[in-house]
């Protein structure tokens, strides 16, 4: 049996102080994201997405950040997936990034709206062809009898769009944008005395504490 209680890591690479962070949390996020990329964090845009599921139970999974536009965090998915339906029913969420190589975490809470279809289609058609075919083929979050169902659907889509490099976007696929109301930056420190700086949106302005 694994000795989980013995797993321990000390954090000592950096510190975080209110005097050396940017006043806008989006700018601070972009700064930290760039430093995570420089540190060669594996998939620095991977983030946990927490939504409110049925019976007000939390639901969480990993998705990929695909952009920050107008101070909103963008990701794309199948609107018929569990997360898609949960966000439509209760358009709030939380995001978490963890970058162990730099001993940092960022938490974000906010409201969610759909990205317009034009932007969603533009991004969809920029994806590799295999990913476009996959989006058409996958009945995401639905129960199927086996993987051969997916493989057969892929063959049918490949045949239907043979010779076409940019498929039309499926109507059930698109983007969401998260408008943050809280962003917290966490820097690991020794002896679990971690540094945290929180930004909250109050009356249209970011308050730092």
PDB file of C-alpha atoms in Angstrom:
ATOM      1  CA  UNK A   1       0.000   0.000   0.000  1.00  0.00           C
ATOM      2  CA  UNK A   2       1.313   3.454  -0.860  1.00  0.00           C
ATOM      3  CA  UNK A   3       2.391   5.605   2.076  1.00  0.00           C
ATOM      4  CA  UNK A   4       0.475   8.666   0.985  1.00  0.00           C
ATOM      5  CA  UNK A   5       1.061  10.451   4.262  1.00  0.00           C
ATOM      6  CA  UNK A   6       4.833  10.333   3.584  1.00  0.00           C
ATOM      7  CA  UNK A   7       4.613  12.155   0.256  1.00  0.00           C
ATOM      8  CA  UNK A   8       5.895  15.641   0.942  1.00  0.00           C
ATOM      9  CA  UNK A   9       7.646  18.369  -1.019  1.00  0.00           C
ATOM     10  CA  UNK A  10       9.129  21.610   0.185  1.00  0.00           C
ATOM     11  CA  UNK A  11       8.599  24.701  -1.961  1.00  0.00           C
ATOM     12  CA  UNK A  12      11.431  27.218  -2.051  1.00  0.00           C
ATOM     13  CA  UNK A  13      11.863  28.538  -5.594  1.00  0.00           C
ATOM     14  CA  UNK A  14      10.269  31.962  -5.231  1.00  0.00           C
ATOM     15  CA  UNK A  15       8.152  34.292  -3.143  1.00  0.00           C
ATOM     16  CA  UNK A  16       5.131  36.442  -3.895  1.00  0.00           C
ATOM     17  CA  UNK A  17       4.514  39.874  -2.418  1.00  0.00           C
ATOM     18  CA  UNK A  18       1.859  42.480  -3.057  1.00  0.00           C
ATOM     19  CA  UNK A  19       4.611  44.972  -3.877  1.00  0.00           C
ATOM     20  CA  UNK A  20       5.890  43.006  -6.871  1.00  0.00           C
ATOM     21  CA  UNK A  21       2.729  41.959  -8.693  1.00  0.00           C
ATOM     22  CA  UNK A  22       0.894  43.817 -11.447  1.00  0.00           C
ATOM     23  CA  UNK A  23      -2.272  45.726 -10.597  1.00  0.00           C
ATOM     24  CA  UNK A  24      -4.301  43.926 -13.280  1.00  0.00           C
ATOM     25  CA  UNK A  25      -4.658  40.172 -12.638  1.00  0.00           C
ATOM     26  CA  UNK A  26      -4.980  39.371 -16.354  1.00  0.00           C
ATOM     27  CA  UNK A  27      -1.567  40.964 -16.916  1.00  0.00           C
ATOM     28  CA  UNK A  28      -0.209  39.076 -13.920  1.00  0.00           C
ATOM     29  CA  UNK A  29      -1.632  35.818 -15.291  1.00  0.00           C
ATOM     30  CA  UNK A  30      -0.009  36.418 -18.676  1.00  0.00           C
ATOM     31  CA  UNK A  31       3.317  37.104 -16.931  1.00  0.00           C
ATOM     32  CA  UNK A  32       3.135  33.890 -14.940  1.00  0.00           C
ATOM     33  CA  UNK A  33       1.933  31.915 -17.953  1.00  0.00           C
ATOM     34  CA  UNK A  34       4.968  33.086 -19.925  1.00  0.00           C
ATOM     35  CA  UNK A  35       7.252  32.031 -17.081  1.00  0.00           C
ATOM     36  CA  UNK A  36       5.550  28.612 -16.951  1.00  0.00           C
ATOM     37  CA  UNK A  37       6.226  28.179 -20.661  1.00  0.00           C
ATOM     38  CA  UNK A  38       9.860  29.195 -20.192  1.00  0.00           C
ATOM     39  CA  UNK A  39      10.121  26.573 -17.439  1.00  0.00           C
ATOM     40  CA  UNK A  40       8.795  23.991 -19.933  1.00  0.00           C
ATOM     41  CA  UNK A  41       5.766  23.082 -17.847  1.00  0.00           C
ATOM     42  CA  UNK A  42       3.960  20.201 -19.539  1.00  0.00           C
ATOM     43  CA  UNK A  43       0.817  21.666 -21.137  1.00  0.00           C
ATOM     44  CA  UNK A  44       0.786  24.939 -19.171  1.00  0.00           C
ATOM     45  CA  UNK A  45      -2.663  25.695 -20.639  1.00  0.00           C
ATOM     46  CA  UNK A  46      -4.200  22.614 -18.995  1.00  0.00           C
ATOM     47  CA  UNK A  47      -6.716  23.680 -16.369  1.00  0.00           C
ATOM     48  CA  UNK A  48      -9.252  21.992 -14.164  1.00  0.00           C
ATOM     49  CA  UNK A  49     -12.774  23.180 -14.913  1.00  0.00           C
ATOM     50  CA  UNK A  50     -15.266  22.875 -12.071  1.00  0.00           C
ATOM     51  CA  UNK A  51     -18.969  23.217 -12.800  1.00  0.00           C
ATOM     52  CA  UNK A  52     -22.177  22.715 -10.865  1.00  0.00           C
ATOM     53  CA  UNK A  53     -23.756  19.423 -11.859  1.00  0.00           C
ATOM     54  CA  UNK A  54     -27.084  17.793 -11.138  1.00  0.00           C
ATOM     55  CA  UNK A  55     -28.445  18.079  -7.600  1.00  0.00           C
ATOM     56  CA  UNK A  56     -25.965  20.935  -7.025  1.00  0.00           C
ATOM     57  CA  UNK A  57     -23.051  18.524  -6.913  1.00  0.00           C
ATOM     58  CA  UNK A  58     -19.655  19.747  -8.139  1.00  0.00           C
ATOM     59  CA  UNK A  59     -18.162  18.233 -11.294  1.00  0.00           C
ATOM     60  CA  UNK A  60     -14.553  18.667 -12.396  1.00  0.00           C
ATOM     61  CA  UNK A  61     -12.319  17.741 -15.345  1.00  0.00           C
ATOM     62  CA  UNK A  62      -9.259  18.969 -17.256  1.00  0.00           C
ATOM     63  CA  UNK A  63      -9.699  21.168 -20.352  1.00  0.00           C
ATOM     64  CA  UNK A  64      -7.305  23.375 -22.320  1.00  0.00           C
ATOM     65  CA  UNK A  65      -7.206  27.161 -22.286  1.00  0.00           C
ATOM     66  CA  UNK A  66      -7.280  28.361 -25.896  1.00  0.00           C
ATOM     67  CA  UNK A  67      -7.054  32.100 -25.498  1.00  0.00           C
ATOM     68  CA  UNK A  68      -7.599  35.201 -23.402  1.00  0.00           C
ATOM     69  CA  UNK A  69      -9.653  37.853 -25.168  1.00  0.00           C
ATOM     70  CA  UNK A  70     -11.290  40.942 -23.675  1.00  0.00           C
ATOM     71  CA  UNK A  71     -10.085  39.730 -20.255  1.00  0.00           C
ATOM     72  CA  UNK A  72     -12.028  36.478 -20.678  1.00  0.00           C
ATOM     73  CA  UNK A  73     -10.602  32.945 -20.603  1.00  0.00           C
ATOM     74  CA  UNK A  74     -11.605  30.824 -23.631  1.00  0.00           C
ATOM     75  CA  UNK A  75     -11.992  27.078 -24.056  1.00  0.00           C
ATOM     76  CA  UNK A  76     -13.902  24.895 -26.507  1.00  0.00           C
ATOM     77  CA  UNK A  77     -15.982  21.762 -26.079  1.00  0.00           C
ATOM     78  CA  UNK A  78     -19.041  19.806 -27.145  1.00  0.00           C
ATOM     79  CA  UNK A  79     -22.114  21.676 -25.920  1.00  0.00           C
ATOM     80  CA  UNK A  80     -23.876  18.322 -25.433  1.00  0.00           C
ATOM     81  CA  UNK A  81     -21.196  17.067 -23.034  1.00  0.00           C
ATOM     82  CA  UNK A  82     -21.824  17.015 -19.286  1.00  0.00           C
ATOM     83  CA  UNK A  83     -19.808  20.205 -18.793  1.00  0.00           C
ATOM     84  CA  UNK A  84     -21.566  21.903 -21.696  1.00  0.00           C
ATOM     85  CA  UNK A  85     -25.014  21.140 -20.297  1.00  0.00           C
ATOM     86  CA  UNK A  86     -23.963  22.102 -16.771  1.00  0.00           C
ATOM     87  CA  UNK A  87     -22.641  25.453 -17.940  1.00  0.00           C
ATOM     88  CA  UNK A  88     -25.836  26.131 -19.881  1.00  0.00           C
ATOM     89  CA  UNK A  89     -27.956  25.312 -16.816  1.00  0.00           C
ATOM     90  CA  UNK A  90     -25.769  27.196 -14.334  1.00  0.00           C
ATOM     91  CA  UNK A  91     -23.338  29.556 -16.119  1.00  0.00           C
ATOM     92  CA  UNK A  92     -20.665  29.833 -13.430  1.00  0.00           C
ATOM     93  CA  UNK A  93     -17.426  27.917 -13.046  1.00  0.00           C
ATOM     94  CA  UNK A  94     -14.010  27.738 -11.411  1.00  0.00           C
ATOM     95  CA  UNK A  95     -10.680  27.173 -13.161  1.00  0.00           C
ATOM     96  CA  UNK A  96      -7.400  26.006 -11.622  1.00  0.00           C
ATOM     97  CA  UNK A  97      -3.931  25.965 -13.156  1.00  0.00           C
ATOM     98  CA  UNK A  98      -1.077  24.126 -11.393  1.00  0.00           C
ATOM     99  CA  UNK A  99       2.494  24.567 -12.612  1.00  0.00           C
ATOM    100  CA  UNK A 100       4.709  22.356 -10.391  1.00  0.00           C
ATOM    101  CA  UNK A 101       7.979  23.271 -12.099  1.00  0.00           C
ATOM    102  CA  UNK A 102       7.597  26.855 -10.841  1.00  0.00           C
ATOM    103  CA  UNK A 103       5.638  25.859  -7.708  1.00  0.00           C
ATOM    104  CA  UNK A 104       2.644  27.995  -8.626  1.00  0.00           C
ATOM    105  CA  UNK A 105      -1.121  27.732  -8.809  1.00  0.00           C
ATOM    106  CA  UNK A 106      -3.770  30.104 -10.145  1.00  0.00           C
ATOM    107  CA  UNK A 107      -7.460  29.872  -9.214  1.00  0.00           C
ATOM    108  CA  UNK A 108     -10.168  31.679 -11.155  1.00  0.00           C
ATOM    109  CA  UNK A 109     -13.905  32.018 -10.504  1.00  0.00           C
ATOM    110  CA  UNK A 110     -16.328  33.653 -12.881  1.00  0.00           C
ATOM    111  CA  UNK A 111     -19.430  33.681 -15.040  1.00  0.00           C
ATOM    112  CA  UNK A 112     -19.686  31.909 -18.380  1.00  0.00           C
ATOM    113  CA  UNK A 113     -21.164  32.759 -21.772  1.00  0.00           C
ATOM    114  CA  UNK A 114     -20.932  31.112 -25.171  1.00  0.00           C
ATOM    115  CA  UNK A 115     -18.412  32.294 -27.725  1.00  0.00           C
ATOM    116  CA  UNK A 116     -20.140  33.461 -30.917  1.00  0.00           C
ATOM    117  CA  UNK A 117     -20.413  30.904 -33.721  1.00  0.00           C
ATOM    118  CA  UNK A 118     -18.099  32.797 -36.058  1.00  0.00           C
ATOM    119  CA  UNK A 119     -15.208  32.685 -33.582  1.00  0.00           C
ATOM    120  CA  UNK A 120     -15.969  29.046 -32.725  1.00  0.00           C
ATOM    121  CA  UNK A 121     -15.949  28.032 -36.395  1.00  0.00           C
ATOM    122  CA  UNK A 122     -12.739  29.965 -37.020  1.00  0.00           C
ATOM    123  CA  UNK A 123     -11.003  28.090 -34.212  1.00  0.00           C
ATOM    124  CA  UNK A 124     -12.575  24.756 -35.167  1.00  0.00           C
ATOM    125  CA  UNK A 125     -11.231  24.974 -38.718  1.00  0.00           C
ATOM    126  CA  UNK A 126      -7.743  25.865 -37.433  1.00  0.00           C
ATOM    127  CA  UNK A 127      -7.528  22.502 -35.617  1.00  0.00           C
ATOM    128  CA  UNK A 128      -5.781  19.491 -37.184  1.00  0.00           C
ATOM    129  CA  UNK A 129      -8.056  17.616 -39.577  1.00  0.00           C
ATOM    130  CA  UNK A 130      -8.088  14.567 -37.314  1.00  0.00           C
ATOM    131  CA  UNK A 131      -9.385  16.664 -34.422  1.00  0.00           C
ATOM    132  CA  UNK A 132     -12.117  18.109 -36.638  1.00  0.00           C
ATOM    133  CA  UNK A 133     -13.184  14.603 -37.651  1.00  0.00           C
ATOM    134  CA  UNK A 134     -13.041  13.519 -34.003  1.00  0.00           C
ATOM    135  CA  UNK A 135     -15.406  16.310 -32.975  1.00  0.00           C
ATOM    136  CA  UNK A 136     -17.924  15.177 -35.597  1.00  0.00           C
ATOM    137  CA  UNK A 137     -17.540  11.520 -34.641  1.00  0.00           C
ATOM    138  CA  UNK A 138     -17.703  11.624 -30.849  1.00  0.00           C
ATOM    139  CA  UNK A 139     -21.096  11.537 -29.102  1.00  0.00           C
ATOM    140  CA  UNK A 140     -19.396  13.043 -26.044  1.00  0.00           C
ATOM    141  CA  UNK A 141     -20.675  12.027 -22.606  1.00  0.00           C
ATOM    142  CA  UNK A 142     -23.037   9.463 -24.185  1.00  0.00           C
ATOM    143  CA  UNK A 143     -22.809   5.753 -23.452  1.00  0.00           C
ATOM    144  CA  UNK A 144     -21.717   3.568 -26.396  1.00  0.00           C
ATOM    145  CA  UNK A 145     -21.282  -0.190 -26.630  1.00  0.00           C
ATOM    146  CA  UNK A 146     -17.596  -0.053 -27.572  1.00  0.00           C
ATOM    147  CA  UNK A 147     -14.788   1.835 -29.252  1.00  0.00           C
ATOM    148  CA  UNK A 148     -15.641   0.257 -32.590  1.00  0.00           C
ATOM    149  CA  UNK A 149     -18.664   2.586 -32.706  1.00  0.00           C
ATOM    150  CA  UNK A 150     -16.327   5.585 -32.666  1.00  0.00           C
ATOM    151  CA  UNK A 151     -14.021   4.061 -35.258  1.00  0.00           C
ATOM    152  CA  UNK A 152     -16.938   3.385 -37.596  1.00  0.00           C
ATOM    153  CA  UNK A 153     -18.218   6.919 -37.186  1.00  0.00           C
ATOM    154  CA  UNK A 154     -14.736   8.251 -38.021  1.00  0.00           C
ATOM    155  CA  UNK A 155     -14.723   6.244 -41.260  1.00  0.00           C
ATOM    156  CA  UNK A 156     -18.142   7.605 -42.225  1.00  0.00           C
ATOM    157  CA  UNK A 157     -17.078  11.217 -41.574  1.00  0.00           C
ATOM    158  CA  UNK A 158     -13.798  10.723 -43.456  1.00  0.00           C
ATOM    159  CA  UNK A 159     -15.748   9.403 -46.439  1.00  0.00           C
ATOM    160  CA  UNK A 160     -18.354  12.171 -46.275  1.00  0.00           C
ATOM    161  CA  UNK A 161     -15.737  14.944 -46.260  1.00  0.00           C
ATOM    162  CA  UNK A 162     -13.088  13.264 -48.377  1.00  0.00           C
ATOM    163  CA  UNK A 163     -10.774  15.834 -49.971  1.00  0.00           C
ATOM    164  CA  UNK A 164     -11.889  18.657 -47.670  1.00  0.00           C
ATOM    165  CA  UNK A 165      -9.287  20.136 -45.340  1.00  0.00           C
ATOM    166  CA  UNK A 166     -11.575  22.366 -43.258  1.00  0.00           C
ATOM    167  CA  UNK A 167     -14.825  20.791 -42.118  1.00  0.00           C
ATOM    168  CA  UNK A 168     -17.854  22.875 -41.116  1.00  0.00           C
ATOM    169  CA  UNK A 169     -18.245  23.207 -37.369  1.00  0.00           C
ATOM    170  CA  UNK A 170     -20.746  20.793 -35.805  1.00  0.00           C
ATOM    171  CA  UNK A 171     -23.722  22.721 -34.403  1.00  0.00           C
ATOM    172  CA  UNK A 172     -23.175  21.100 -30.989  1.00  0.00           C
ATOM    173  CA  UNK A 173     -19.540  22.212 -30.717  1.00  0.00           C
ATOM    174  CA  UNK A 174     -18.152  25.608 -29.737  1.00  0.00           C
ATOM    175  CA  UNK A 175     -16.498  27.834 -27.197  1.00  0.00           C
ATOM    176  CA  UNK A 176     -17.189  29.218 -23.761  1.00  0.00           C
ATOM    177  CA  UNK A 177     -15.659  32.354 -22.298  1.00  0.00           C
ATOM    178  CA  UNK A 178     -15.141  32.864 -18.572  1.00  0.00           C
ATOM    179  CA  UNK A 179     -15.378  36.419 -17.247  1.00  0.00           C
ATOM    180  CA  UNK A 180     -13.491  36.334 -13.945  1.00  0.00           C
ATOM    181  CA  UNK A 181     -14.699  37.901 -10.717  1.00  0.00           C
ATOM    182  CA  UNK A 182     -11.887  36.400  -8.608  1.00  0.00           C
ATOM    183  CA  UNK A 183      -8.312  35.419  -9.458  1.00  0.00           C
ATOM    184  CA  UNK A 184      -5.947  34.046  -6.807  1.00  0.00           C
ATOM    185  CA  UNK A 185      -2.198  33.598  -7.313  1.00  0.00           C
ATOM    186  CA  UNK A 186      -0.463  31.023  -5.098  1.00  0.00           C
ATOM    187  CA  UNK A 187       3.283  30.647  -4.687  1.00  0.00           C
ATOM    188  CA  UNK A 188       4.588  27.642  -2.777  1.00  0.00           C
ATOM    189  CA  UNK A 189       6.817  28.475   0.204  1.00  0.00           C
ATOM    190  CA  UNK A 190       8.739  26.541   2.820  1.00  0.00           C
ATOM    191  CA  UNK A 191       6.957  24.890   5.743  1.00  0.00           C
ATOM    192  CA  UNK A 192       3.584  25.311   4.036  1.00  0.00           C
ATOM    193  CA  UNK A 193       3.609  29.071   4.698  1.00  0.00           C
ATOM    194  CA  UNK A 194       2.540  29.715   1.126  1.00  0.00           C
ATOM    195  CA  UNK A 195       2.033  33.157  -0.390  1.00  0.00           C
ATOM    196  CA  UNK A 196      -1.389  34.053  -1.796  1.00  0.00           C
ATOM    197  CA  UNK A 197      -2.596  37.231  -3.450  1.00  0.00           C
ATOM    198  CA  UNK A 198      -6.258  37.513  -4.372  1.00  0.00           C
ATOM    199  CA  UNK A 199      -7.881  39.928  -6.815  1.00  0.00           C
ATOM    200  CA  UNK A 200     -11.638  40.499  -6.620  1.00  0.00           C
ATOM    201  CA  UNK A 201     -13.812  42.484  -8.985  1.00  0.00           C
ATOM    202  CA  UNK A 202     -15.722  45.088  -6.933  1.00  0.00           C
ATOM    203  CA  UNK A 203     -17.883  47.701  -8.658  1.00  0.00           C
ATOM    204  CA  UNK A 204     -16.037  47.301 -11.919  1.00  0.00           C
ATOM    205  CA  UNK A 205     -12.544  47.511 -10.402  1.00  0.00           C
ATOM    206  CA  UNK A 206     -10.005  44.927  -9.273  1.00  0.00           C
ATOM    207  CA  UNK A 207      -9.277  44.968  -5.539  1.00  0.00           C
ATOM    208  CA  UNK A 208      -6.065  43.242  -4.431  1.00  0.00           C
ATOM    209  CA  UNK A 209      -5.485  41.661  -1.032  1.00  0.00           C
TER     210      UNK A 209
END
